[in-house]
Amino acid sequence: MPAKGQILVAAVLVIGLIVMSALVTAYRAHTLFLRARGAAAREAVSAITVDFERALAAMLALATRTRFDHDRFSDFTARFEELGLVPGDLESAKLVARRFLEGWEAAVRVVYAEKGVQVEWFEGVVDVTHLLGKPAYVYDLVLLDWYSTTSGSYVCAGLELNFTSVGLYGWRVLSLVGLTVSIDEYSAASNTVRIRVLVANGTYYGNLANRGWVEVYYQQGGDGGWVKAEVKDVTYEGFGYYRITVDTELPGETPFIVVASDERGILVVSRAVTPASPSKGKAKG
């Protein structure tokens, strides 16, 4: 091959290598940009979702506390009376929750405006049959299914997000926030009630003794009056199970309720009846 031809081929190869190198560099830079942008989007979406679930938990705590004993928790519940909360009324608590979530939505839009975040919350439906052991659905925002052997408090809502600055559109998530309490058994021999506590969609809750609280009430005599038993000890046995020791032996076939709260302030009230015999046995619903 003539020298001139060899020089031309070499020049073409060098130019090709330079172009390929530039393309690889540009591709790497673009990939790095996309990764950084994707990480920023994931971080923002995660932060918004976590904050949304905190807002849902606060509204469920409001609904459960006003339903159980509005005056007892008035330091919290009374704040929402000017928003339309009627003491003890679940429907008004739902109305307040919707207004609160609308305010939360507006605040998120302001905070993330520079990042091009568009957010909208919506009400959803979720099946909680597996939690309550009977056909049950959370709709109309809040479900308080109380006074059964297995009872629960739940709120269900979702988020739809657009993150225009990173090209993320139509991202949706449906959140279930809740607490489930099951009365497993009552033992007259040791004056203990065994319960199981689950959070969200069935996760074991292990913080009742140190971050939440539990109370036991029993029906005394034929007048139907409820007496609060003194809780002497709460022992966590694992897998969401607790053994609660009270100061009083409950007679056979005595109705009793267990009121439990997690650290978020969400309450559940479960009800059972002690077995007819004084021996250890399953509590009746």
mmCIF file of C-alpha atoms in Angstrom:
data_model
loop_
_atom_site.group_PDB
_atom_site.id
_atom_site.type_symbol
_atom_site.label_atom_id
_atom_site.label_comp_id
_atom_site.label_asym_id
_atom_site.label_seq_id
_atom_site.Cartn_x
_atom_site.Cartn_y
_atom_site.Cartn_z
ATOM 1 C CA MET A 1 0.000 0.000 0.000
ATOM 2 C CA PRO A 2 1.417 3.431 -0.910
ATOM 3 C CA ALA A 3 2.566 5.558 2.010
ATOM 4 C CA LYS A 4 -0.099 8.154 1.249
ATOM 5 C CA GLY A 5 -2.825 5.522 1.580
ATOM 6 C CA GLN A 6 -1.406 4.250 4.860
ATOM 7 C CA ILE A 7 -1.371 7.763 6.278
ATOM 8 C CA LEU A 8 -5.013 8.264 5.234
ATOM 9 C CA VAL A 9 -6.110 5.006 6.879
ATOM 10 C CA ALA A 10 -4.209 5.876 10.053
ATOM 11 C CA ALA A 11 -5.794 9.319 10.128
ATOM 12 C CA VAL A 12 -9.267 7.816 9.747
ATOM 13 C CA LEU A 13 -8.570 5.359 12.562
ATOM 14 C CA VAL A 14 -7.304 8.113 14.857
ATOM 15 C CA ILE A 15 -10.337 10.274 14.123
ATOM 16 C CA GLY A 16 -12.596 7.270 14.725
ATOM 17 C CA LEU A 17 -10.955 6.588 18.074
ATOM 18 C CA ILE A 18 -11.324 10.228 19.082
ATOM 19 C CA VAL A 19 -15.006 10.210 18.116
ATOM 20 C CA MET A 20 -15.610 6.913 19.947
ATOM 21 C CA SER A 21 -13.825 8.229 23.031
ATOM 22 C CA ALA A 22 -15.953 11.367 22.961
ATOM 23 C CA LEU A 23 -19.122 9.294 22.596
ATOM 24 C CA VAL A 24 -18.143 7.021 25.499
ATOM 25 C CA THR A 25 -17.335 10.029 27.673
ATOM 26 C CA ALA A 26 -20.643 11.660 26.787
ATOM 27 C CA TYR A 27 -22.517 8.400 27.463
ATOM 28 C CA ARG A 28 -20.849 8.009 30.849
ATOM 29 C CA ALA A 29 -21.615 11.602 31.752
ATOM 30 C CA HIS A 30 -25.236 11.151 30.667
ATOM 31 C CA THR A 31 -25.536 7.905 32.632
ATOM 32 C CA LEU A 32 -24.048 9.555 35.712
ATOM 33 C CA PHE A 33 -26.497 12.430 35.312
ATOM 34 C CA LEU A 34 -29.438 10.048 35.019
ATOM 35 C CA ARG A 35 -28.290 8.110 38.075
ATOM 36 C CA ALA A 36 -27.889 11.279 40.110
ATOM 37 C CA ARG A 37 -31.238 12.552 38.894
ATOM 38 C CA GLY A 38 -32.862 9.193 39.624
ATOM 39 C CA ALA A 39 -31.363 9.112 43.124
ATOM 40 C CA ALA A 40 -32.664 12.608 43.806
ATOM 41 C CA ALA A 41 -36.109 11.582 42.589
ATOM 42 C CA ARG A 42 -36.142 8.436 44.727
ATOM 43 C CA GLU A 43 -35.042 10.417 47.769
ATOM 44 C CA ALA A 44 -37.755 13.033 47.275
ATOM 45 C CA VAL A 45 -40.466 10.443 46.585
ATOM 46 C CA SER A 46 -39.437 8.443 49.657
ATOM 47 C CA ALA A 47 -39.462 11.539 51.879
ATOM 48 C CA ILE A 48 -42.899 12.601 50.626
ATOM 49 C CA THR A 49 -44.339 9.100 51.087
ATOM 50 C CA VAL A 50 -42.999 8.765 54.635
ATOM 51 C CA ASP A 51 -44.387 12.172 55.560
ATOM 52 C CA PHE A 52 -47.744 11.262 54.006
ATOM 53 C CA GLU A 53 -47.965 8.137 56.156
ATOM 54 C CA ARG A 54 -47.140 10.225 59.233
ATOM 55 C CA ALA A 55 -50.046 12.502 58.341
ATOM 56 C CA LEU A 56 -52.332 9.482 57.911
ATOM 57 C CA ALA A 57 -51.230 8.095 61.288
ATOM 58 C CA ALA A 58 -51.942 11.424 62.989
ATOM 59 C CA MET A 59 -55.450 11.518 61.546
ATOM 60 C CA LEU A 60 -56.109 7.905 62.536
ATOM 61 C CA ALA A 61 -54.902 8.712 66.054
ATOM 62 C CA LEU A 62 -57.364 11.612 66.107
ATOM 63 C CA ALA A 63 -60.260 9.420 64.966
ATOM 64 C CA THR A 64 -59.515 6.664 67.487
ATOM 65 C CA ARG A 65 -58.934 8.990 70.426
ATOM 66 C CA THR A 66 -62.048 11.062 69.931
ATOM 67 C CA ARG A 67 -64.072 7.882 69.411
ATOM 68 C CA PHE A 68 -62.771 6.230 72.589
ATOM 69 C CA ASP A 69 -62.594 9.190 74.994
ATOM 70 C CA HIS A 70 -62.422 12.689 73.530
ATOM 71 C CA ASP A 71 -62.070 14.469 76.878
ATOM 72 C CA ARG A 72 -59.265 12.234 78.116
ATOM 73 C CA PHE A 73 -57.138 13.141 75.104
ATOM 74 C CA SER A 74 -58.361 16.728 74.779
ATOM 75 C CA ASP A 75 -54.808 18.123 74.669
ATOM 76 C CA PHE A 76 -54.720 16.604 71.186
ATOM 77 C CA THR A 77 -58.339 16.246 70.088
ATOM 78 C CA ALA A 78 -59.493 19.743 71.107
ATOM 79 C CA ARG A 79 -57.104 21.311 68.591
ATOM 80 C CA PHE A 80 -59.269 20.032 65.755
ATOM 81 C CA GLU A 81 -62.658 21.137 67.044
ATOM 82 C CA GLU A 82 -62.390 24.420 65.141
ATOM 83 C CA LEU A 83 -61.932 22.349 61.967
ATOM 84 C CA GLY A 84 -65.274 20.660 62.569
ATOM 85 C CA LEU A 85 -64.443 17.780 64.899
ATOM 86 C CA VAL A 86 -67.426 16.715 66.987
ATOM 87 C CA PRO A 87 -66.332 14.832 70.136
ATOM 88 C CA GLY A 88 -66.810 11.096 69.711
ATOM 89 C CA ASP A 89 -68.078 11.387 66.128
ATOM 90 C CA LEU A 90 -66.200 9.354 63.520
ATOM 91 C CA GLU A 91 -67.747 11.058 60.490
ATOM 92 C CA SER A 92 -66.602 14.484 61.648
ATOM 93 C CA ALA A 93 -63.132 13.025 62.285
ATOM 94 C CA LYS A 94 -63.053 11.834 58.664
ATOM 95 C CA LEU A 95 -64.041 15.308 57.501
ATOM 96 C CA VAL A 96 -61.225 16.851 59.537
ATOM 97 C CA ALA A 97 -58.790 14.262 58.162
ATOM 98 C CA ARG A 98 -59.700 15.145 54.577
ATOM 99 C CA ARG A 99 -59.190 18.844 55.271
ATOM 100 C CA PHE A 100 -55.899 18.126 56.995
ATOM 101 C CA LEU A 101 -54.637 16.036 54.065
ATOM 102 C CA GLU A 102 -55.636 18.747 51.609
ATOM 103 C CA GLY A 103 -53.560 21.194 53.643
ATOM 104 C CA TRP A 104 -50.676 18.719 53.707
ATOM 105 C CA GLU A 105 -50.890 18.367 49.924
ATOM 106 C CA ALA A 106 -50.730 22.144 49.449
ATOM 107 C CA ALA A 107 -47.724 22.400 51.769
ATOM 108 C CA VAL A 108 -45.820 19.698 49.858
ATOM 109 C CA ARG A 109 -46.423 21.506 46.581
ATOM 110 C CA VAL A 110 -44.892 24.662 48.035
ATOM 111 C CA VAL A 111 -41.880 22.907 49.576
ATOM 112 C CA TYR A 112 -41.032 20.982 46.396
ATOM 113 C CA ALA A 113 -42.093 23.617 43.859
ATOM 114 C CA GLU A 114 -38.538 24.244 42.628
ATOM 115 C CA LYS A 115 -38.112 20.529 41.909
ATOM 116 C CA GLY A 116 -41.240 20.401 39.793
ATOM 117 C CA VAL A 117 -43.122 18.055 42.108
ATOM 118 C CA GLN A 118 -46.861 17.766 41.574
ATOM 119 C CA VAL A 119 -48.673 15.776 44.254
ATOM 120 C CA GLU A 120 -52.257 14.712 44.757
ATOM 121 C CA TRP A 121 -53.702 12.423 47.416
ATOM 122 C CA PHE A 122 -56.681 10.157 46.818
ATOM 123 C CA GLU A 123 -58.880 7.790 48.800
ATOM 124 C CA GLY A 124 -58.468 4.087 48.157
ATOM 125 C CA VAL A 125 -59.841 0.696 49.112
ATOM 126 C CA VAL A 126 -57.872 -2.109 50.733
ATOM 127 C CA ASP A 127 -58.858 -5.589 51.898
ATOM 128 C CA VAL A 128 -58.104 -6.250 55.594
ATOM 129 C CA THR A 129 -59.877 -9.605 55.799
ATOM 130 C CA HIS A 130 -56.576 -11.335 56.572
ATOM 131 C CA LEU A 131 -56.056 -9.023 59.551
ATOM 132 C CA LEU A 132 -59.525 -9.190 61.109
ATOM 133 C CA GLY A 133 -60.346 -12.786 60.238
ATOM 134 C CA LYS A 134 -63.631 -11.810 58.588
ATOM 135 C CA PRO A 135 -64.607 -10.006 55.370
ATOM 136 C CA ALA A 136 -63.608 -6.378 55.854
ATOM 137 C CA TYR A 137 -62.451 -3.494 53.677
ATOM 138 C CA VAL A 138 -61.096 -0.053 54.419
ATOM 139 C CA TYR A 139 -62.925 2.519 52.309
ATOM 140 C CA ASP A 140 -64.306 5.982 52.977
ATOM 141 C CA LEU A 141 -60.842 6.732 54.406
ATOM 142 C CA VAL A 142 -61.114 5.235 57.929
ATOM 143 C CA LEU A 143 -62.290 1.937 59.419
ATOM 144 C CA LEU A 144 -62.634 1.397 63.176
ATOM 145 C CA ASP A 145 -63.683 -2.217 63.700
ATOM 146 C CA TRP A 146 -63.762 -2.548 67.495
ATOM 147 C CA TYR A 147 -65.208 -4.616 70.337
ATOM 148 C CA SER A 148 -64.481 -8.023 68.798
ATOM 149 C CA THR A 149 -61.869 -10.579 69.839
ATOM 150 C CA THR A 150 -59.822 -9.331 66.890
ATOM 151 C CA SER A 151 -60.240 -5.613 66.285
ATOM 152 C CA GLY A 152 -58.472 -2.968 64.262
ATOM 153 C CA SER A 153 -58.120 0.705 63.374
ATOM 154 C CA TYR A 154 -57.112 1.574 59.808
ATOM 155 C CA VAL A 155 -56.771 4.447 57.385
ATOM 156 C CA CYS A 156 -56.191 3.974 53.670
ATOM 157 C CA ALA A 157 -55.218 6.617 51.110
ATOM 158 C CA GLY A 158 -52.851 6.998 48.202
ATOM 159 C CA LEU A 159 -50.507 9.422 46.496
ATOM 160 C CA GLU A 160 -49.984 10.294 42.852
ATOM 161 C CA LEU A 161 -46.774 12.134 42.021
ATOM 162 C CA ASN A 162 -45.324 13.846 38.977
ATOM 163 C CA PHE A 163 -41.659 14.861 39.194
ATOM 164 C CA THR A 164 -41.349 16.979 36.076
ATOM 165 C CA SER A 165 -37.704 17.964 36.524
ATOM 166 C CA VAL A 166 -36.610 14.324 36.207
ATOM 167 C CA GLY A 167 -39.304 13.090 33.843
ATOM 168 C CA LEU A 168 -41.200 11.001 36.405
ATOM 169 C CA TYR A 169 -44.941 10.956 35.747
ATOM 170 C CA GLY A 170 -47.893 9.039 37.159
ATOM 171 C CA TRP A 171 -46.101 7.446 40.127
ATOM 172 C CA ARG A 172 -48.739 6.056 42.511
ATOM 173 C CA VAL A 173 -48.693 4.363 45.892
ATOM 174 C CA LEU A 174 -51.527 3.170 48.134
ATOM 175 C CA SER A 175 -50.765 3.314 51.865
ATOM 176 C CA LEU A 176 -52.439 1.382 54.670
ATOM 177 C CA VAL A 177 -51.741 2.648 58.176
ATOM 178 C CA GLY A 178 -53.251 0.703 61.028
ATOM 179 C CA LEU A 179 -53.138 -1.290 64.237
ATOM 180 C CA THR A 180 -54.689 -4.721 64.879
ATOM 181 C CA VAL A 181 -55.182 -6.227 68.346
ATOM 182 C CA SER A 182 -56.310 -9.810 68.968
ATOM 183 C CA ILE A 183 -57.178 -11.266 72.379
ATOM 184 C CA ASP A 184 -55.731 -14.767 72.378
ATOM 185 C CA GLU A 185 -56.564 -16.083 75.850
ATOM 186 C CA TYR A 186 -57.221 -15.289 79.494
ATOM 187 C CA SER A 187 -55.628 -17.305 82.310
ATOM 188 C CA ALA A 188 -57.295 -17.078 85.726
ATOM 189 C CA ALA A 189 -54.429 -19.065 87.250
ATOM 190 C CA SER A 190 -51.956 -16.264 86.552
ATOM 191 C CA ASN A 191 -54.365 -13.343 86.047
ATOM 192 C CA THR A 192 -52.985 -12.759 82.567
ATOM 193 C CA VAL A 193 -54.412 -11.771 79.221
ATOM 194 C CA ARG A 194 -52.486 -12.780 76.114
ATOM 195 C CA ILE A 195 -52.859 -10.540 73.081
ATOM 196 C CA ARG A 196 -51.281 -10.115 69.674
ATOM 197 C CA VAL A 197 -50.554 -6.718 68.146
ATOM 198 C CA LEU A 198 -49.839 -6.054 64.471
ATOM 199 C CA VAL A 199 -49.163 -2.834 62.592
ATOM 200 C CA ALA A 200 -49.825 -1.853 58.988
ATOM 201 C CA ASN A 201 -50.518 -4.891 56.819
ATOM 202 C CA GLY A 202 -49.563 -7.509 59.411
ATOM 203 C CA THR A 203 -46.100 -6.600 60.725
ATOM 204 C CA TYR A 204 -45.386 -7.754 64.284
ATOM 205 C CA TYR A 205 -45.442 -4.861 66.747
ATOM 206 C CA GLY A 206 -42.819 -5.218 69.467
ATOM 207 C CA ASN A 207 -42.896 -1.795 71.144
ATOM 208 C CA LEU A 208 -46.122 -1.928 73.141
ATOM 209 C CA ALA A 209 -44.353 -2.281 76.493
ATOM 210 C CA ASN A 210 -41.801 0.499 76.038
ATOM 211 C CA ARG A 211 -43.346 2.934 73.545
ATOM 212 C CA GLY A 212 -47.074 2.240 73.576
ATOM 213 C CA TRP A 213 -49.489 1.359 76.367
ATOM 214 C CA VAL A 214 -52.269 -1.071 77.195
ATOM 215 C CA GLU A 215 -55.244 -1.052 79.573
ATOM 216 C CA VAL A 216 -57.699 -3.754 80.666
ATOM 217 C CA TYR A 217 -61.298 -3.150 81.774
ATOM 218 C CA TYR A 218 -63.808 -5.738 82.970
ATOM 219 C CA GLN A 219 -67.540 -5.683 83.520
ATOM 220 C CA GLN A 220 -68.537 -5.904 87.147
ATOM 221 C CA GLY A 221 -71.888 -7.132 88.424
ATOM 222 C CA GLY A 222 -75.176 -6.996 86.603
ATOM 223 C CA ASP A 223 -75.273 -3.221 86.197
ATOM 224 C CA GLY A 224 -72.860 -3.356 83.297
ATOM 225 C CA GLY A 225 -70.362 -0.966 84.872
ATOM 226 C CA TRP A 226 -66.778 -1.180 83.620
ATOM 227 C CA VAL A 227 -63.892 -1.321 86.070
ATOM 228 C CA LYS A 228 -60.281 -0.653 85.140
ATOM 229 C CA ALA A 229 -57.903 -3.408 86.225
ATOM 230 C CA GLU A 230 -54.412 -2.428 87.294
ATOM 231 C CA VAL A 231 -51.829 -3.671 84.816
ATOM 232 C CA LYS A 232 -48.895 -5.007 86.834
ATOM 233 C CA ASP A 233 -46.702 -6.228 83.990
ATOM 234 C CA VAL A 234 -46.522 -6.402 80.197
ATOM 235 C CA THR A 235 -44.201 -9.064 78.769
ATOM 236 C CA TYR A 236 -43.331 -9.365 75.097
ATOM 237 C CA GLU A 237 -43.178 -12.990 73.940
ATOM 238 C CA GLY A 238 -42.218 -12.356 70.319
ATOM 239 C CA PHE A 239 -44.084 -12.422 67.004
ATOM 240 C CA GLY A 240 -46.397 -9.646 68.214
ATOM 241 C CA TYR A 241 -47.606 -11.559 71.304
ATOM 242 C CA TYR A 242 -47.806 -9.978 74.760
ATOM 243 C CA ARG A 243 -48.800 -11.355 78.136
ATOM 244 C CA ILE A 244 -50.502 -8.768 80.347
ATOM 245 C CA THR A 245 -50.677 -9.416 84.085
ATOM 246 C CA VAL A 246 -53.491 -7.680 85.977
ATOM 247 C CA ASP A 247 -54.086 -7.324 89.713
ATOM 248 C CA THR A 248 -57.527 -8.931 89.731
ATOM 249 C CA GLU A 249 -58.768 -12.403 88.905
ATOM 250 C CA LEU A 250 -61.680 -12.060 86.514
ATOM 251 C CA PRO A 251 -64.631 -14.387 87.245
ATOM 252 C CA GLY A 252 -65.747 -16.896 84.647
ATOM 253 C CA GLU A 253 -67.817 -15.572 81.745
ATOM 254 C CA THR A 254 -66.900 -11.971 82.507
ATOM 255 C CA PRO A 255 -66.784 -9.543 79.568
ATOM 256 C CA PHE A 256 -63.542 -7.569 79.377
ATOM 257 C CA ILE A 257 -61.881 -5.193 76.948
ATOM 258 C CA VAL A 258 -58.272 -4.490 76.084
ATOM 259 C CA VAL A 259 -57.372 -0.973 74.955
ATOM 260 C CA ALA A 260 -53.984 -0.728 73.249
ATOM 261 C CA SER A 261 -52.115 2.214 71.747
ATOM 262 C CA ASP A 262 -48.901 2.441 69.773
ATOM 263 C CA GLU A 263 -46.452 5.352 69.974
ATOM 264 C CA ARG A 264 -48.311 7.162 67.184
ATOM 265 C CA GLY A 265 -51.402 7.434 69.370
ATOM 266 C CA ILE A 266 -53.515 4.971 67.364
ATOM 267 C CA LEU A 267 -55.961 3.109 69.625
ATOM 268 C CA VAL A 268 -57.749 -0.211 69.266
ATOM 269 C CA VAL A 269 -60.412 -1.644 71.589
ATOM 270 C CA SER A 270 -60.833 -5.438 71.605
ATOM 271 C CA ARG A 271 -63.455 -7.319 73.592
ATOM 272 C CA ALA A 272 -63.728 -10.897 74.846
ATOM 273 C CA VAL A 273 -65.304 -12.965 77.623
ATOM 274 C CA THR A 274 -63.387 -15.043 80.151
ATOM 275 C CA PRO A 275 -63.911 -18.817 79.887
ATOM 276 C CA ALA A 276 -66.534 -20.416 82.115
ATOM 277 C CA SER A 277 -63.990 -22.466 84.055
ATOM 278 C CA PRO A 278 -61.327 -20.763 86.173
ATOM 279 C CA SER A 279 -58.611 -22.675 84.348
ATOM 280 C CA LYS A 280 -56.537 -21.330 81.527
ATOM 281 C CA GLY A 281 -58.401 -21.191 78.278
ATOM 282 C CA LYS A 282 -59.200 -19.307 75.156
ATOM 283 C CA ALA A 283 -61.172 -16.123 75.637
ATOM 284 C CA LYS A 284 -64.524 -16.077 73.895
ATOM 285 C CA GLY A 285 -65.484 -13.363 71.456
#
